[in-house]
mmCIF file of C-alpha atoms in Angstrom:
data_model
loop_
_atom_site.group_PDB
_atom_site.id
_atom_site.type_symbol
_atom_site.label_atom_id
_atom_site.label_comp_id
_atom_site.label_asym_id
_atom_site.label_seq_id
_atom_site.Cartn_x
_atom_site.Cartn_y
_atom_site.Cartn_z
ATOM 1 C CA UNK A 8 -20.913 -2.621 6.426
ATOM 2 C CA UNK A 9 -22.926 -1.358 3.357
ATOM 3 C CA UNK A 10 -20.644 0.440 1.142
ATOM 4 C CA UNK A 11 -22.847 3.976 0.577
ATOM 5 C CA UNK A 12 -22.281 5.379 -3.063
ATOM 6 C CA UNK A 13 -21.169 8.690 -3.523
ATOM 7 C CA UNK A 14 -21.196 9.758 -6.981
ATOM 8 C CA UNK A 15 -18.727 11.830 -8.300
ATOM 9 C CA UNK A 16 -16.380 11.366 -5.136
ATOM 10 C CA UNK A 17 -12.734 10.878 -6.114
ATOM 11 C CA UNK A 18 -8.987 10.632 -4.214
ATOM 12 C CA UNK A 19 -6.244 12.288 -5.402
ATOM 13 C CA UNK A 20 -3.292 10.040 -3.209
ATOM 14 C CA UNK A 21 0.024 8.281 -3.278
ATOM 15 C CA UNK A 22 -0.738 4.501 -2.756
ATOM 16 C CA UNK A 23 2.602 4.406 -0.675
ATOM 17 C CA UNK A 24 1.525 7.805 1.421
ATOM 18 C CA UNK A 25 1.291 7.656 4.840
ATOM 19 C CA UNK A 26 -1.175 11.218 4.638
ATOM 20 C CA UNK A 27 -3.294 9.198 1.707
ATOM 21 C CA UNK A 28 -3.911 5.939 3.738
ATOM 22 C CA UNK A 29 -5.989 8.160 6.428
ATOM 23 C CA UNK A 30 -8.442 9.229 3.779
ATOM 24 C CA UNK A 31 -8.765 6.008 2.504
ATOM 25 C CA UNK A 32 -9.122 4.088 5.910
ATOM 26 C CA UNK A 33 -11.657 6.688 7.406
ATOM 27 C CA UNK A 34 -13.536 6.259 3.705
ATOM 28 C CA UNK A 35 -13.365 2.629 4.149
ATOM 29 C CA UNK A 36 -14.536 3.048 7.766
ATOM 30 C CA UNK A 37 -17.626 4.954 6.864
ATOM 31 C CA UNK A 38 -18.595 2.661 4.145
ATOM 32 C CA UNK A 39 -18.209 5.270 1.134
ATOM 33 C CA UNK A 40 -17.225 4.156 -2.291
ATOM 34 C CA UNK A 41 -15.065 6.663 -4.045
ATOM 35 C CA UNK A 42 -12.929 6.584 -6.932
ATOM 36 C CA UNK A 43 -9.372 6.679 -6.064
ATOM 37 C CA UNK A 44 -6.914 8.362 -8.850
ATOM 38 C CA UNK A 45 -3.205 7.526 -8.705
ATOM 39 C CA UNK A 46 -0.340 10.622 -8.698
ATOM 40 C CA UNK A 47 3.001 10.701 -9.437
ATOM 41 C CA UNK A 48 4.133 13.477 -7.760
ATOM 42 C CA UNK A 49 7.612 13.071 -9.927
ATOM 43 C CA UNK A 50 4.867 14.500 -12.981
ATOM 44 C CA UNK A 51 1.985 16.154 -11.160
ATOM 45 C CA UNK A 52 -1.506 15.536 -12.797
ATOM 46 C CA UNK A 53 -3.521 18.944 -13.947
ATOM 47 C CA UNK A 54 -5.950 17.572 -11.539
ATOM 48 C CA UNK A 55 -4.081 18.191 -8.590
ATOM 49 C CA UNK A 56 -2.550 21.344 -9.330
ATOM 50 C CA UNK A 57 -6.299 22.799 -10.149
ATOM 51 C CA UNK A 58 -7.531 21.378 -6.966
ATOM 52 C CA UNK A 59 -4.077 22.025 -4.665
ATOM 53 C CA UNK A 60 -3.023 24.917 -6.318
ATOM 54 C CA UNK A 61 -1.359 26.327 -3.154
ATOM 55 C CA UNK A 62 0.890 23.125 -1.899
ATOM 56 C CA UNK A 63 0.338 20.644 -4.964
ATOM 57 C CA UNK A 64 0.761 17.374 -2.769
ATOM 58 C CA UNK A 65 -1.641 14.734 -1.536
ATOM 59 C CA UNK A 66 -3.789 13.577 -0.681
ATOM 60 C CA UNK A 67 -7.114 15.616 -2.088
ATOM 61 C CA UNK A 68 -10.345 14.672 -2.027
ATOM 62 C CA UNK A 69 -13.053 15.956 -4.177
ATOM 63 C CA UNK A 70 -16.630 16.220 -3.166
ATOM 64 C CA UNK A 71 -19.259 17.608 -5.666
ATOM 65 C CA UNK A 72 -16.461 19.186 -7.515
ATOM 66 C CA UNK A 73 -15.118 20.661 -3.995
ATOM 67 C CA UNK A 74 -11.992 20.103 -3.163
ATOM 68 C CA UNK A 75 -10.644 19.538 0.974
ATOM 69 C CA UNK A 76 -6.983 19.035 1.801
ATOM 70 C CA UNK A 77 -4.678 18.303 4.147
ATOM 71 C CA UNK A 78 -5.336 14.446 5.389
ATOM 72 C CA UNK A 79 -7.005 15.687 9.101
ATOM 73 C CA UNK A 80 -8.778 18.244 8.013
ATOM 74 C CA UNK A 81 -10.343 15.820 5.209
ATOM 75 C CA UNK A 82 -10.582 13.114 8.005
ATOM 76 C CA UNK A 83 -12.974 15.839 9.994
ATOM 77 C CA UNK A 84 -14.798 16.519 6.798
ATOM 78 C CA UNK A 85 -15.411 12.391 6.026
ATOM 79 C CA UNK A 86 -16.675 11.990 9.658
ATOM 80 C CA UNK A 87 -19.044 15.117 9.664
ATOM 81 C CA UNK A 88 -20.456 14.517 6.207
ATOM 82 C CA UNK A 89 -21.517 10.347 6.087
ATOM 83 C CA UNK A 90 -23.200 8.737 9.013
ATOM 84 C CA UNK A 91 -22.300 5.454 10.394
ATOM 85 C CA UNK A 92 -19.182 4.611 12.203
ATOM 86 C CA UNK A 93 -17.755 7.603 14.074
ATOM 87 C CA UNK A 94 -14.015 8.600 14.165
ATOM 88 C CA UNK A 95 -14.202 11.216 16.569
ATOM 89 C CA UNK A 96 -15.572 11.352 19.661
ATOM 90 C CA UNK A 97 -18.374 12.916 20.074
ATOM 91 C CA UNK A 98 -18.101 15.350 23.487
ATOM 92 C CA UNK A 99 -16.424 18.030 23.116
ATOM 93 C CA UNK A 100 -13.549 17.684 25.181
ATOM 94 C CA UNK A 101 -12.462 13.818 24.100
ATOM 95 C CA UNK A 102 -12.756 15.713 20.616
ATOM 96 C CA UNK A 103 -10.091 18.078 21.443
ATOM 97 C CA UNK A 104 -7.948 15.458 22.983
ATOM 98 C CA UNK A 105 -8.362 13.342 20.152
ATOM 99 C CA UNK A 106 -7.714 16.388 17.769
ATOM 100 C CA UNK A 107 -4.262 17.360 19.918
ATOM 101 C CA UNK A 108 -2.828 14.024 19.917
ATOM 102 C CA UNK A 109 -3.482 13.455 16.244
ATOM 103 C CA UNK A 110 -1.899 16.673 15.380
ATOM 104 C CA UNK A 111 0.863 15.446 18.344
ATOM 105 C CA UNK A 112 1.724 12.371 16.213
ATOM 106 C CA UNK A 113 1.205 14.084 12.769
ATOM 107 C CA UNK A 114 3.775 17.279 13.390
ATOM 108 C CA UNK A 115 5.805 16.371 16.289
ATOM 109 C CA UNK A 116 6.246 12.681 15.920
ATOM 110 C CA UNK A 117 6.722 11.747 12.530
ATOM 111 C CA UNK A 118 8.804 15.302 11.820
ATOM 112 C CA UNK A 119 11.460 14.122 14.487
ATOM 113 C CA UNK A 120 11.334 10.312 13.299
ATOM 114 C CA UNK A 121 11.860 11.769 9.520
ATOM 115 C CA UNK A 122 14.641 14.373 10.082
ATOM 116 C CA UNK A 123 16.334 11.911 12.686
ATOM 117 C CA UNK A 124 16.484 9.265 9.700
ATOM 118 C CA UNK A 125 17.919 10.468 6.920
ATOM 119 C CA UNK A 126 20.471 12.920 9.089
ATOM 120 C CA UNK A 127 24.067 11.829 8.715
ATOM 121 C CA UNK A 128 25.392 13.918 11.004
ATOM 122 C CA UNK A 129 26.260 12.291 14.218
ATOM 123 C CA UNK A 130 25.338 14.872 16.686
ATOM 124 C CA UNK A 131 21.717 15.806 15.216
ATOM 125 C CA UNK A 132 21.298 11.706 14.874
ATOM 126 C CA UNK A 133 21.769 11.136 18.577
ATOM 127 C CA UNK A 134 20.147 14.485 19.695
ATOM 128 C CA UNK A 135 16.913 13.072 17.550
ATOM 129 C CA UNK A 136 17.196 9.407 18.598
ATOM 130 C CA UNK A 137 16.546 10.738 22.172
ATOM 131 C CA UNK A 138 13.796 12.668 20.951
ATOM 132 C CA UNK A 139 11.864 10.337 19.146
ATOM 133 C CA UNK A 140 12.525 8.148 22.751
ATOM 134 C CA UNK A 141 10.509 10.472 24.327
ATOM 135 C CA UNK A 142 8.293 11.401 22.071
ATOM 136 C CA UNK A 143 7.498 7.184 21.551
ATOM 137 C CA UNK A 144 7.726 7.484 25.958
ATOM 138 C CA UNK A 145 5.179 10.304 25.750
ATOM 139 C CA UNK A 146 2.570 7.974 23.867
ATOM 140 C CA UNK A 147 3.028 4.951 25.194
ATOM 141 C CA UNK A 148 2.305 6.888 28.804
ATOM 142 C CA UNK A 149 -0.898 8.463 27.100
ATOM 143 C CA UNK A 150 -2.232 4.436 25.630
ATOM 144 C CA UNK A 151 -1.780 3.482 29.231
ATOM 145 C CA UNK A 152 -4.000 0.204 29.497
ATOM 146 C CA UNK A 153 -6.254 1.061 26.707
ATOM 147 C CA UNK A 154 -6.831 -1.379 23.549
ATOM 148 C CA UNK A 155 -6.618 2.362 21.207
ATOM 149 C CA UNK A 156 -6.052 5.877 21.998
ATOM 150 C CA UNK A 157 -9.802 6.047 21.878
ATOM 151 C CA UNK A 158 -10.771 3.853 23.916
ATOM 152 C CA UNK A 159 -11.940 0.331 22.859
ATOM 153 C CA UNK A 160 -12.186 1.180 19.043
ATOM 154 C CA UNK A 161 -10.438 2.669 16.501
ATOM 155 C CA UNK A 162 -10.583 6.155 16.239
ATOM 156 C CA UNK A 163 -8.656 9.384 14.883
ATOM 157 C CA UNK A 164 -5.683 8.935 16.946
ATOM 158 C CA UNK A 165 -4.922 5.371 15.573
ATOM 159 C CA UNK A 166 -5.592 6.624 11.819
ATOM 160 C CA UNK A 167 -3.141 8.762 11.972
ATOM 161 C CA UNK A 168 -0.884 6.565 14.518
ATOM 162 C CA UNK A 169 -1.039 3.781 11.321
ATOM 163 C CA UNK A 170 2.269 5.434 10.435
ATOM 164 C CA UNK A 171 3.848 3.877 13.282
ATOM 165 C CA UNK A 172 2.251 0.671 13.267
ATOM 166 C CA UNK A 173 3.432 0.167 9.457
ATOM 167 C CA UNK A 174 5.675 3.185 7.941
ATOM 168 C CA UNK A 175 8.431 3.225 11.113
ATOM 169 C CA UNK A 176 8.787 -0.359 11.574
ATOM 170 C CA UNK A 177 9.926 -0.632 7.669
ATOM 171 C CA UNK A 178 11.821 3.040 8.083
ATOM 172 C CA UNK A 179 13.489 1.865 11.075
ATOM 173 C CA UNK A 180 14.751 -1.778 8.969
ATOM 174 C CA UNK A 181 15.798 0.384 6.034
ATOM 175 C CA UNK A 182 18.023 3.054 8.079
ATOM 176 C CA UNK A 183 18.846 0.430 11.173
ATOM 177 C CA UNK A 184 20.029 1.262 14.395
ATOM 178 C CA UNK A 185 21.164 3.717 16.014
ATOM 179 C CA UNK A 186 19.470 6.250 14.112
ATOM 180 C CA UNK A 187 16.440 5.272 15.512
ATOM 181 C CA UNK A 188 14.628 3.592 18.593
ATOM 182 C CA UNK A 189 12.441 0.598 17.892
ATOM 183 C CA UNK A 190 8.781 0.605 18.597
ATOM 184 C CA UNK A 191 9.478 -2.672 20.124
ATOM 185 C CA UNK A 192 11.279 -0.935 22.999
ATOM 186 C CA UNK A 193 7.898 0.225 24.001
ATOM 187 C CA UNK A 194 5.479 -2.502 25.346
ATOM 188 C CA UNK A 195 2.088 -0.824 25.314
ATOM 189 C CA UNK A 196 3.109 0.943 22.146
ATOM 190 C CA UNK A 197 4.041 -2.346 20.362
ATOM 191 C CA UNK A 198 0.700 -4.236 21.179
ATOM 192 C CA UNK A 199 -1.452 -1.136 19.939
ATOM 193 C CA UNK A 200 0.484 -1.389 16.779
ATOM 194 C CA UNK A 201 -0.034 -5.310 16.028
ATOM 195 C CA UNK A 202 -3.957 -5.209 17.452
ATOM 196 C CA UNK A 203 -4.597 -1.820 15.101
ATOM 197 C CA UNK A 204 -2.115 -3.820 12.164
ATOM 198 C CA UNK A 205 -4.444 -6.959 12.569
ATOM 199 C CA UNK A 206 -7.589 -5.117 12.013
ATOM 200 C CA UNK A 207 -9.171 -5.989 8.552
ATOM 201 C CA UNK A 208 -10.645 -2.989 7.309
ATOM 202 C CA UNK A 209 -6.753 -1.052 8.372
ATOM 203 C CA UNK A 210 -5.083 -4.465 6.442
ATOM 204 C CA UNK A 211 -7.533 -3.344 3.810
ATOM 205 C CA UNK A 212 -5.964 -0.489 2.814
ATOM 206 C CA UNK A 213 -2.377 -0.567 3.651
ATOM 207 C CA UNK A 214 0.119 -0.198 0.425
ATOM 208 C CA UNK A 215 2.067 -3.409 -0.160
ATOM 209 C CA UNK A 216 4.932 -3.783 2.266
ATOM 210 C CA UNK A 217 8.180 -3.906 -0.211
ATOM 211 C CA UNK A 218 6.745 -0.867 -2.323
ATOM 212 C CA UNK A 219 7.698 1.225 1.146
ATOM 213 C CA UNK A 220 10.785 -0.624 1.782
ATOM 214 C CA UNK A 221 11.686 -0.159 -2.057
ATOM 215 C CA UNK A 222 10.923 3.767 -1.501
ATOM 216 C CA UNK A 223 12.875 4.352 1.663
ATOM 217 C CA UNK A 224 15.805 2.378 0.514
ATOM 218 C CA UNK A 225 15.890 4.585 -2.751
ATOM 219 C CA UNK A 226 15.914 7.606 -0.262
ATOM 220 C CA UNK A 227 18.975 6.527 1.923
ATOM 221 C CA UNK A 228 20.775 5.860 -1.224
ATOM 222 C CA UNK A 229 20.227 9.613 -1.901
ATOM 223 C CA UNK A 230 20.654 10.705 1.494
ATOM 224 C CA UNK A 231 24.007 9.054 0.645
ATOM 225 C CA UNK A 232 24.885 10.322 -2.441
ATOM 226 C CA UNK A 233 24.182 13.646 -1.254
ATOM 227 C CA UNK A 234 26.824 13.498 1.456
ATOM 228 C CA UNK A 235 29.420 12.758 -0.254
#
C-alpha cells in the first residue's frame, strides 16, 4: 500500500498506550504518513494541553492545525477523511454494530479487566473475575465462526479488540491468577487474538512487549505499596 502524505499531520500518543495504537494502526491501515510526537504524561507537553485542554491525555491527532480526540472518535475521523482501505462497514446497520461493540470492548471490557486487576480486595477481585468471564463469554459468543468481528478482515472491532490480543495477555502474566481469567479459556477468542497478533501491518505498530510488562509491573508494585 502507497503510503499517502499528509503534510502537517502529527500524533500526540503514548508508544505503550493501548488508546494511541488505534490511531496509529487505522493510520497505518489507510496508508497515511504522519508525524508521530512522543508524551510523557508524567510532564505534559504545551502541545497537548493547547490541543486537549479539557482531559489533557492521549492520544490527539492534529489535522491542518485541528485537533480530534478520543481514539474512536479519531478512528471515525481517519476512515471518513483518506480513501483506501475501509475500517467501518459501510451499511448503516453493520456500522452501528461495529460502533456498539467497539464502544462494548472500549468501556465495559477493559474498565472491568482494569479495576478487577489492580483491586486487592478479595470480594471486588472475585466479583470482577466473574465479570470479565462473561464479559470475555459475551464476545467470544458474538466472533462465533468468523476470522474478525467484521467479517473476513480487520475492521474497527479488532482495532480496538488489539488490547486483548496484546495488553491482557501481558496484564494477566504481571497480576497472575486468580485476579483474572485467561483469554486462553476462550477458544474462538484465543484464535482471533493470534490471527489479528500475526497480521503485519497490527505487528507493525505494536509497542515492544517488555516496555508493557515493565509498566504494569511498576503499577502492581504501587497498587502494593498503597495497601499497606
Amino acid at each position: 500500500m502507497a503510503a499517502e502524505q499528509e503534510e502537517g499531520l502529527k500524533l500526540l500518543g503514548v508508544r505503550a498506550s493501548p488508546f494511541s495504537h488505534r490511531v496509529q494502526l487505522a493510520l497505518k491501515l489507510k496508508g497515511v504518513q504522519h508525524e508521530y510526537l512522543q508524551e510523557n504524561l508524567e510532564n505534559k507537553s504545551q502541545l497537548l494541553l493547547k490541543y486537549n485542554p479539557i482531559y489533557k491525555k492521549v492520544p490527539v491527532l492534529l489535522h491542518k492545525e485541528k485537533p480530534i480526540i478520543e481514539s474512536l472518535v479519531i478512528i471515525e475521523y481517519i476512515d471518513e477523511t483518506w480513501d483506501g482501505y475501509k475500517i467501518l462497514p459501510q451499511e448503516p446497520y453493520q456500522r452501528a454494530l461495529a460502533r456498539f461493540w467497539a464502544i462494548f470492548i472500549a468501556e465495559k471490557c477493559m474498565y472491568t479487566i482494569w479495576t478487577t486487576a489492580w483491586t486487592f480486595d478479595e470480594e471486588k477481585r472475585e466479583k470482577g473475575t466473574e465479570e470479565v468471564s462473561e464479559i470475555l463469554k459475551t464476545l467470544e459468543n458474538e466472533l462465533k465462526d468468523k476470522l474478525f468481528f467484521g467479517g473476513d478482515a480487520l475492521g474497527f472491532v479488532d482495532i480496538v479488540g488489539v488490547f486483548l490480543a496484546f495488553w491482557f495477555p501481558i496484564l494477566h502474566q504481571v497480576v497472575g491468577l486468580p485476579q483474572l481469567v485467561a483469554i486462553e479459556n476462550f477458544p474462538k477468542l484465543y484464535d482471533w487474538s493470534q490471527r489479528l497478533l500475526d497480521l503485519n501491518v497490527v505487528k507493525e505498530t505494536l509497542p515492544p512487549k517488555e516496555d508493557i510488562f515493565a509498566a504494569f509491573s511498576a503499577n502492581l508494585q504501587r497498587s502494593n505499596k498503597a495497601t499497606k
